[in-house]
């Protein structure tokens, strides 16, 4: 007959020590000792500081501080991302800008305080992991501890009597626990087994993965590069610094780190929803390229789409924007072509209403034969709503009814002043307006194939029948991305293992009683209280009971119904006075 004990007399100090040894090393967490303020001067304080730095509490605190420190980097313009926005912020908020500058909030990720948190977190994690790793390796090389003297003091416990020999019970227990993937061995008069080492392994993997992620992010920030390039159909790009429209990089990046490649934009294709609530939404958005990797690479064809970049080595080429480039031809007073090119214009809205400038810097002579420079403000709509619409805004992003509006200027564009200029803006300081017959600024609306003649025989401008398209590409080179992804996946896996896998121990003791009948005791202990430990122990006990069936108690009659009762169950006793 089996007996289940849930509680008992208070254990003696020796038994408490015995139970503590049985439950020891169920975790690789460092022992938490009360802080003993050092009396050894500098060395003592250094040891105390190291213990605090490598504690889990401080590691979590540093991780929280790192997360909080990243918030200003998302809300405040960063000098490494957009210098223009930083300059505008300083201009609009002079006092606040000075404070932010002193605190390093315009370059958060390169500031001293953010770097200090980052490095301290790195050291703290390493200080936590190294001793836990050695301790875990020692546990793997060792064996589960022997059974306590009183197994009935453990949270999950069951016992029964059997006619089987103690050696038979031990062998059956070893085979059963081995089959259930416990690490089991015979220690004295009991079998000791342990399972769930993956929990601690997952804990270590989680912390190691955090270090891998920190290293990968730091490496990526120091050696990253990011540049943008606008390419018109039929034109190309070579991955050199001088080819970029704008470029920024990490502190340790050099031009030698650029991956050598080049590509040509053969054609851009964009189609849009014509009807419904999603009218104007792109359906097809792709760029057909011919590219070559390395200085002597063969030309290959590919298609770049949104979120489907071209990958060449460590570089990724993303398609990020699109617009139109009307082909414009300018002739001087003698009819000589002084400008003939596609002019990329920048979109202003979702329907690709675009604006820009046309600059004729060299080769132009006016009606008097004097050298001058011409400038035109250009405004383009791919789908013109007509004069009746009363607005010069595109009605649809496709080239359904393209119209180009030009206003003309002449004089000196200031291109030779040595001051950098934007190709999309015109400095009108030394420019004069062309006047129409009414004395107003000379401007015209042109459709493909139309021309306009400048006043006073100054020449002409033709809007070509072809409207080319351009695509904006972002070239990103960020090493360490693969390691960061691997670290993130490993961290999630390790965290899941440490949360859902429980480390537990099981002991099976079989000894011969005074009456010659074998008494079997089974007990289980987990790192934390869980219903799974009693359930698993009951399952194991049931299987072992089948191999070592119960024997009747000496006080019970042979035909007692409890004689064959399985471990972990009890027969209800009728209440006094109940019917029999």
PDB file of N, CA and C in Angstrom, residues 3 127 129 171 196 340 358 500 532 549:
ATOM      1  N   UNK A   3       1.913   5.274   0.436  1.00  0.00           N
ATOM      2  CA  UNK A   3       1.645   6.353   1.382  1.00  0.00           C
ATOM      3  C   UNK A   3       2.220   7.646   0.830  1.00  0.00           C
ATOM      4  N   UNK A 127      31.420  39.935 -16.961  1.00  0.00           N
ATOM      5  CA  UNK A 127      31.680  39.555 -15.577  1.00  0.00           C
ATOM      6  C   UNK A 127      30.631  38.607 -15.022  1.00  0.00           C
ATOM      7  N   UNK A 129      28.912  36.390 -17.043  1.00  0.00           N
ATOM      8  CA  UNK A 129      28.889  35.162 -17.840  1.00  0.00           C
ATOM      9  C   UNK A 129      30.068  34.245 -17.517  1.00  0.00           C
ATOM     10  N   UNK A 171      17.902  -0.912 -10.520  1.00  0.00           N
ATOM     11  CA  UNK A 171      18.162  -1.111 -11.943  1.00  0.00           C
ATOM     12  C   UNK A 171      16.984  -0.629 -12.794  1.00  0.00           C
ATOM     13  N   UNK A 196      17.107  18.964 -17.158  1.00  0.00           N
ATOM     14  CA  UNK A 196      16.790  20.380 -17.351  1.00  0.00           C
ATOM     15  C   UNK A 196      17.991  21.286 -17.420  1.00  0.00           C
ATOM     16  N   UNK A 340      21.427  70.257 -73.697  1.00  0.00           N
ATOM     17  CA  UNK A 340      20.501  69.205 -74.138  1.00  0.00           C
ATOM     18  C   UNK A 340      20.644  68.024 -73.189  1.00  0.00           C
ATOM     19  N   UNK A 358      16.842  74.508 -64.171  1.00  0.00           N
ATOM     20  CA  UNK A 358      17.707  74.187 -65.305  1.00  0.00           C
ATOM     21  C   UNK A 358      18.783  75.263 -65.347  1.00  0.00           C
ATOM     22  N   UNK A 500      10.880  28.399 -19.996  1.00  0.00           N
ATOM     23  CA  UNK A 500       9.924  27.308 -20.129  1.00  0.00           C
ATOM     24  C   UNK A 500      10.483  25.932 -19.761  1.00  0.00           C
ATOM     25  N   UNK A 532       4.539  20.879 -12.419  1.00  0.00           N
ATOM     26  CA  UNK A 532       5.097  19.881 -13.324  1.00  0.00           C
ATOM     27  C   UNK A 532       5.945  18.844 -12.585  1.00  0.00           C
ATOM     28  N   UNK A 549       5.697  -4.003  -8.171  1.00  0.00           N
ATOM     29  CA  UNK A 549       4.348  -3.806  -7.627  1.00  0.00           C
ATOM     30  C   UNK A 549       4.337  -3.806  -6.101  1.00  0.00           C
TER      31      UNK A 549
END
